[in-house]
């Protein structure tokens, strides 16, 4: 399926706040239209037709033929772009193939990847001549409801679209699966002197040919500075992985997402952040070893938070890589080893007891077991190891890396290095044994 992206308008309300043409305004480091192309590409779309108008030259200069993004981009210039977005969609008729169904969206409407994937799958169930419209019926939470195009709906079908509707059950998200029937309806509307996309859709509404796909959030129309900020919030909130541990989710992400929001507008790469997190953990290790437990603890927790930023930036800016995932995991192990070694040096210097060495060795061997169990589970079952799903009550005994480093932080803060190492030594191995017993039932062939 091809995607048609409307990028012909002027975007007046944003011109006063941003120098770039609206489709090229960077949102968390990626221009709006590029973010849409990359998101749709991840949902399986390879061919894009961009309808240009006011900023034809600038958009063509930025996107080129799309090869930089690994996609194909062709253009249709709409000289009558000031007339209304229906004329822009209608301009696609010159490229539309017989019987073609195409994704249709506004350059300044953003959608989370999962919503697009679900929407595209729904397209397979359309009847001849029908179109599909994503509609948000979560009216109490829709951002800037006043500005939205309302949808009067009945039985999963749109009866009428309009900005001024008094009676409505949902709003138009600006995401369609169109077909020749939509282009035909637009021809009829334009001949009658009506030039908006809604005018064409309303003709199909009269024929009960507009099927609705209800969504709850996960989209935003970026029209002005407040919606721009709401779009930032939406994208950042979608960065927390399901595999996150309890401490990461309740504490660390509150800090890492703020850092990611700032770093997203820089050129820093996920691998550079991974390396930075490792260097901070080296600082923690040296602080412990040279008798500064508070600094050691603080740096351990900071390295833990920064270790979440690399993945957030990777997901936010479409920079995830297999090597990056490996680099992140391996450096996490070395970081753990260094921190424990620094703590062991400090504890042995104070206690001079062989038990200190034995317990530190147990902690050292216990730390990588969590990753080992998870990666082996994933390799053998193909399923991601989700602590919440498989760890039972142990999910609340934070012995994933986030929880371990938080314990190191507390041990350094209160200068209780020995007890912290002893707890790590016991709980990491207990967690491993508990997992070995508990996940057996999830792995039966
Ligand atoms: O000991 P575990 O928790 O199993 O180790 C996992 C951890 O290395 C993961 O790294 P990631 O960067 O995804 O996890 C971060 C934690 O290390 C930080 O402590 C936390 O603050 C941050 O939010 C992240 O959760 C690896 O991807 C896993 O493969 C590994 O099992
Ligand atoms: N240099 C990196 C680091 C991480 N990634 C990706 O992020 C995942 C880890 O996410 P966190 O939020 O838990 O840090 C990792 O598995 C990779 O998929 C990356 O691509 N490059």
CSV table of N, CA, C and O in Angstrom, one decimal, residues 361-432:
chain,number,residue,atom,x,y,z
A,361,UNK,N,32.6,-11.7,45.7
A,361,UNK,CA,32.7,-12.6,44.5
A,361,UNK,C,31.3,-13.1,44.2
A,361,UNK,O,30.9,-13.2,43.0
A,362,UNK,N,30.5,-13.4,45.2
A,362,UNK,CA,29.2,-13.9,45.0
A,362,UNK,C,28.3,-12.9,44.3
A,362,UNK,O,27.6,-13.2,43.3
A,363,UNK,N,28.4,-11.6,44.7
A,363,UNK,CA,27.7,-10.5,44.1
A,363,UNK,C,28.1,-10.4,42.6
A,363,UNK,O,27.3,-10.3,41.7
A,364,UNK,N,29.4,-10.5,42.4
A,364,UNK,CA,30.0,-10.3,41.1
A,364,UNK,C,29.4,-11.4,40.1
A,364,UNK,O,29.0,-11.1,39.0
A,365,UNK,N,29.3,-12.6,40.6
A,365,UNK,CA,28.8,-13.7,39.8
A,365,UNK,C,27.3,-13.6,39.6
A,365,UNK,O,26.7,-14.1,38.7
A,366,UNK,N,26.6,-13.0,40.6
A,366,UNK,CA,25.1,-12.9,40.6
A,366,UNK,C,24.6,-11.9,39.6
A,366,UNK,O,23.6,-12.0,39.0
A,367,UNK,N,25.4,-10.8,39.5
A,367,UNK,CA,24.8,-9.6,38.7
A,367,UNK,C,24.5,-10.0,37.2
A,367,UNK,O,23.4,-9.6,36.7
A,368,UNK,N,25.4,-10.7,36.5
A,368,UNK,CA,25.1,-10.9,35.1
A,368,UNK,C,24.0,-12.0,34.8
A,368,UNK,O,23.5,-12.2,33.7
A,369,UNK,N,23.6,-12.7,35.9
A,369,UNK,CA,22.7,-13.8,35.7
A,369,UNK,C,21.3,-13.4,35.2
A,369,UNK,O,20.6,-14.1,34.5
A,370,UNK,N,20.9,-12.2,35.6
A,370,UNK,CA,19.6,-11.7,35.2
A,370,UNK,C,19.6,-11.6,33.7
A,370,UNK,O,18.7,-12.1,33.0
A,371,UNK,N,20.6,-10.9,33.1
A,371,UNK,CA,20.7,-10.7,31.7
A,371,UNK,C,20.8,-12.1,31.0
A,371,UNK,O,20.1,-12.4,30.0
A,372,UNK,N,21.5,-13.0,31.6
A,372,UNK,CA,21.8,-14.3,31.0
A,372,UNK,C,20.4,-15.1,30.9
A,372,UNK,O,20.1,-15.6,29.8
A,373,UNK,N,19.7,-15.1,32.0
A,373,UNK,CA,18.4,-15.8,32.0
A,373,UNK,C,17.5,-15.2,30.9
A,373,UNK,O,16.9,-15.9,30.1
A,374,UNK,N,17.4,-13.8,30.9
A,374,UNK,CA,16.5,-13.2,29.9
A,374,UNK,C,16.9,-13.4,28.5
A,374,UNK,O,16.0,-13.7,27.6
A,375,UNK,N,18.2,-13.3,28.2
A,375,UNK,CA,18.6,-13.4,26.8
A,375,UNK,C,18.5,-14.9,26.3
A,375,UNK,O,18.1,-15.1,25.2
A,376,UNK,N,18.7,-15.8,27.2
A,376,UNK,CA,18.6,-17.2,26.9
A,376,UNK,C,17.1,-17.6,26.7
A,376,UNK,O,16.7,-18.3,25.7
A,377,UNK,N,16.3,-17.0,27.6
A,377,UNK,CA,14.8,-17.2,27.4
A,377,UNK,C,14.3,-16.7,26.1
A,377,UNK,O,13.6,-17.4,25.4
A,378,UNK,N,14.8,-15.5,25.7
A,378,UNK,CA,14.4,-14.9,24.4
A,378,UNK,C,14.9,-15.7,23.3
A,378,UNK,O,14.2,-16.0,22.3
A,379,UNK,N,16.2,-16.2,23.4
A,379,UNK,CA,16.8,-17.0,22.3
A,379,UNK,C,16.1,-18.3,22.1
A,379,UNK,O,15.8,-18.7,21.0
A,380,UNK,N,15.6,-18.9,23.2
A,380,UNK,CA,15.0,-20.2,23.1
A,380,UNK,C,13.5,-20.2,22.8
A,380,UNK,O,12.9,-21.1,22.2
A,381,UNK,N,12.8,-19.1,23.2
A,381,UNK,CA,11.4,-19.0,23.1
A,381,UNK,C,10.9,-17.9,22.0
A,381,UNK,O,9.8,-18.0,21.6
A,382,UNK,N,11.9,-17.0,21.7
A,382,UNK,CA,11.5,-15.9,20.8
A,382,UNK,C,10.7,-14.9,21.5
A,382,UNK,O,10.3,-13.9,20.9
A,383,UNK,N,10.4,-15.1,22.8
A,383,UNK,CA,9.6,-14.1,23.5
A,383,UNK,C,10.5,-13.2,24.4
A,383,UNK,O,11.5,-13.7,24.9
A,384,UNK,N,10.1,-11.9,24.5
A,384,UNK,CA,10.9,-11.0,25.3
A,384,UNK,C,10.6,-11.3,26.8
A,384,UNK,O,9.5,-11.7,27.1
A,385,UNK,N,11.6,-11.3,27.6
A,385,UNK,CA,11.4,-11.6,29.1
A,385,UNK,C,10.9,-10.4,29.7
A,385,UNK,O,11.6,-9.4,29.9
A,386,UNK,N,9.6,-10.4,30.1
A,386,UNK,CA,9.0,-9.2,30.7
A,386,UNK,C,8.9,-9.6,32.2
A,386,UNK,O,8.2,-10.5,32.6
A,387,UNK,N,9.6,-8.8,33.0
A,387,UNK,CA,9.7,-9.1,34.5
A,387,UNK,C,8.3,-9.2,35.1
A,387,UNK,O,8.0,-10.1,35.9
A,388,UNK,N,7.5,-8.2,34.7
A,388,UNK,CA,6.1,-8.1,35.3
A,388,UNK,C,5.3,-9.4,35.0
A,388,UNK,O,4.5,-9.9,35.8
A,389,UNK,N,5.6,-10.0,33.9
A,389,UNK,CA,4.9,-11.2,33.4
A,389,UNK,C,5.4,-12.5,34.0
A,389,UNK,O,4.7,-13.4,34.4
A,390,UNK,N,6.8,-12.6,34.1
A,390,UNK,CA,7.4,-13.9,34.5
A,390,UNK,C,7.9,-13.9,35.9
A,390,UNK,O,8.2,-15.0,36.5
A,391,UNK,N,8.2,-12.8,36.6
A,391,UNK,CA,8.9,-12.7,37.8
A,391,UNK,C,8.0,-12.8,39.1
A,391,UNK,O,8.4,-12.9,40.2
A,392,UNK,N,6.6,-12.8,38.8
A,392,UNK,CA,5.7,-12.9,40.0
A,392,UNK,C,6.1,-11.9,41.0
A,392,UNK,O,6.4,-10.7,40.7
A,393,UNK,N,6.1,-12.3,42.3
A,393,UNK,CA,6.4,-11.3,43.4
A,393,UNK,C,7.8,-10.7,43.3
A,393,UNK,O,8.1,-9.6,43.8
A,394,UNK,N,8.7,-11.5,42.6
A,394,UNK,CA,10.0,-11.0,42.5
A,394,UNK,C,10.1,-9.7,41.7
A,394,UNK,O,11.1,-9.0,41.8
A,395,UNK,N,9.1,-9.4,40.9
A,395,UNK,CA,9.1,-8.1,40.1
A,395,UNK,C,9.2,-7.0,41.1
A,395,UNK,O,9.7,-5.9,40.7
A,396,UNK,N,8.7,-7.1,42.3
A,396,UNK,CA,8.7,-6.0,43.3
A,396,UNK,C,10.0,-6.1,44.2
A,396,UNK,O,10.2,-5.3,45.1
A,397,UNK,N,10.8,-7.2,44.0
A,397,UNK,CA,12.1,-7.2,44.7
A,397,UNK,C,13.1,-6.8,43.7
A,397,UNK,O,13.5,-7.6,42.8
A,398,UNK,N,13.4,-5.5,43.6
A,398,UNK,CA,14.1,-5.0,42.4
A,398,UNK,C,15.5,-5.5,42.2
A,398,UNK,O,16.4,-4.9,42.7
A,399,UNK,N,15.6,-6.6,41.5
A,399,UNK,CA,17.0,-7.1,41.3
A,399,UNK,C,17.3,-7.2,39.8
A,399,UNK,O,18.3,-7.8,39.4
A,400,UNK,N,16.5,-6.4,39.0
A,400,UNK,CA,17.0,-6.2,37.6
A,400,UNK,C,18.0,-5.1,37.8
A,400,UNK,O,18.2,-4.5,38.9
A,401,UNK,N,18.7,-4.7,36.7
A,401,UNK,CA,19.8,-3.8,36.8
A,401,UNK,C,19.4,-2.5,37.5
A,401,UNK,O,20.2,-1.9,38.3
A,402,UNK,N,18.2,-2.0,37.1
A,402,UNK,CA,17.8,-0.7,37.7
A,402,UNK,C,17.7,-0.8,39.3
A,402,UNK,O,18.1,0.1,40.0
A,403,UNK,N,17.1,-2.0,39.7
A,403,UNK,CA,17.0,-2.2,41.2
A,403,UNK,C,18.3,-2.4,41.8
A,403,UNK,O,18.6,-1.8,42.9
A,404,UNK,N,19.2,-3.1,41.2
A,404,UNK,CA,20.5,-3.4,41.8
A,404,UNK,C,21.3,-2.1,41.9
A,404,UNK,O,21.9,-1.8,43.0
A,405,UNK,N,21.3,-1.2,40.9
A,405,UNK,CA,22.1,0.0,41.0
A,405,UNK,C,21.4,1.0,42.0
A,405,UNK,O,22.1,1.8,42.6
A,406,UNK,N,20.1,0.9,42.2
A,406,UNK,CA,19.5,1.7,43.2
A,406,UNK,C,19.9,1.3,44.6
A,406,UNK,O,20.2,2.1,45.5
A,407,UNK,N,20.1,0.0,44.7
A,407,UNK,CA,20.6,-0.5,46.0
A,407,UNK,C,22.0,-0.1,46.2
A,407,UNK,O,22.4,0.3,47.3
A,408,UNK,N,22.8,-0.1,45.2
A,408,UNK,CA,24.2,0.4,45.3
A,408,UNK,C,24.2,1.9,45.7
A,408,UNK,O,24.9,2.4,46.5
A,409,UNK,N,23.2,2.7,45.1
A,409,UNK,CA,23.1,4.1,45.4
A,409,UNK,C,22.8,4.3,46.9
A,409,UNK,O,23.5,5.0,47.6
A,410,UNK,N,21.9,3.4,47.5
A,410,UNK,CA,21.5,3.5,48.9
A,410,UNK,C,22.7,3.1,49.8
A,410,UNK,O,23.0,3.7,50.8
A,411,UNK,N,23.4,2.0,49.3
A,411,UNK,CA,24.6,1.5,50.1
A,411,UNK,C,25.6,2.6,50.1
A,411,UNK,O,26.3,2.8,51.2
A,412,UNK,N,25.9,3.3,49.0
A,412,UNK,CA,26.9,4.4,49.1
A,412,UNK,C,26.4,5.6,49.9
A,412,UNK,O,27.2,6.1,50.7
A,413,UNK,N,25.1,5.9,49.7
A,413,UNK,CA,24.6,7.1,50.4
A,413,UNK,C,24.7,7.0,51.9
A,413,UNK,O,25.1,7.9,52.7
A,414,UNK,N,24.4,5.7,52.4
A,414,UNK,CA,24.4,5.5,53.9
A,414,UNK,C,25.7,4.8,54.4
A,414,UNK,O,25.7,4.2,55.4
A,415,UNK,N,26.6,4.7,53.4
A,415,UNK,CA,27.9,4.0,53.7
A,415,UNK,C,27.7,2.7,54.3
A,415,UNK,O,28.3,2.3,55.3
A,416,UNK,N,26.9,1.9,53.7
A,416,UNK,CA,26.6,0.5,54.1
A,416,UNK,C,27.0,-0.4,52.9
A,416,UNK,O,26.2,-1.1,52.4
A,417,UNK,N,28.3,-0.3,52.6
A,417,UNK,CA,28.7,-1.0,51.4
A,417,UNK,C,28.7,-2.5,51.6
A,417,UNK,O,28.1,-3.3,50.7
A,418,UNK,N,29.1,-3.0,52.8
A,418,UNK,CA,29.1,-4.5,53.0
A,418,UNK,C,27.7,-5.0,53.0
A,418,UNK,O,27.4,-6.0,52.2
A,419,UNK,N,26.7,-4.4,53.7
A,419,UNK,CA,25.3,-4.9,53.6
A,419,UNK,C,24.8,-4.9,52.2
A,419,UNK,O,24.1,-5.8,51.8
A,420,UNK,N,25.1,-3.8,51.5
A,420,UNK,CA,24.6,-3.7,50.1
A,420,UNK,C,25.1,-4.9,49.2
A,420,UNK,O,24.4,-5.6,48.5
A,421,UNK,N,26.4,-5.2,49.4
A,421,UNK,CA,27.0,-6.3,48.6
A,421,UNK,C,26.4,-7.6,49.1
A,421,UNK,O,26.1,-8.5,48.2
A,422,UNK,N,26.2,-7.8,50.4
A,422,UNK,CA,25.6,-9.0,50.9
A,422,UNK,C,24.2,-9.2,50.3
A,422,UNK,O,23.8,-10.3,49.8
A,423,UNK,N,23.4,-8.1,50.3
A,423,UNK,CA,22.0,-8.3,49.7
A,423,UNK,C,22.1,-8.6,48.2
A,423,UNK,O,21.4,-9.5,47.7
A,424,UNK,N,23.0,-7.9,47.5
A,424,UNK,CA,23.1,-8.2,46.1
A,424,UNK,C,23.5,-9.7,45.9
A,424,UNK,O,23.0,-10.4,45.0
A,425,UNK,N,24.5,-10.1,46.7
A,425,UNK,CA,25.0,-11.5,46.6
A,425,UNK,C,23.8,-12.5,46.8
A,425,UNK,O,23.6,-13.5,46.0
A,426,UNK,N,23.0,-12.3,47.8
A,426,UNK,CA,22.0,-13.2,48.1
A,426,UNK,C,20.8,-13.1,47.1
A,426,UNK,O,20.4,-14.1,46.4
A,427,UNK,N,20.4,-11.9,46.8
A,427,UNK,CA,19.1,-11.7,46.0
A,427,UNK,C,19.4,-12.0,44.6
A,427,UNK,O,18.5,-12.5,43.9
A,428,UNK,N,20.5,-11.7,44.0
A,428,UNK,CA,20.8,-12.0,42.6
A,428,UNK,C,20.7,-13.5,42.3
A,428,UNK,O,20.1,-14.0,41.4
A,429,UNK,N,21.3,-14.3,43.3
A,429,UNK,CA,21.3,-15.7,43.1
A,429,UNK,C,19.9,-16.3,43.4
A,429,UNK,O,19.4,-17.2,42.7
A,430,UNK,N,19.3,-15.7,44.4
A,430,UNK,CA,17.9,-16.2,44.7
A,430,UNK,C,17.0,-15.9,43.5
A,430,UNK,O,16.2,-16.8,43.1
A,431,UNK,N,17.1,-14.8,42.9
A,431,UNK,CA,16.3,-14.4,41.7
A,431,UNK,C,16.5,-15.4,40.6
A,431,UNK,O,15.6,-15.9,40.0
A,432,UNK,N,17.8,-15.7,40.4
A,432,UNK,CA,18.1,-16.7,39.3
A,432,UNK,C,17.5,-18.0,39.6
A,432,UNK,O,16.8,-18.6,38.7
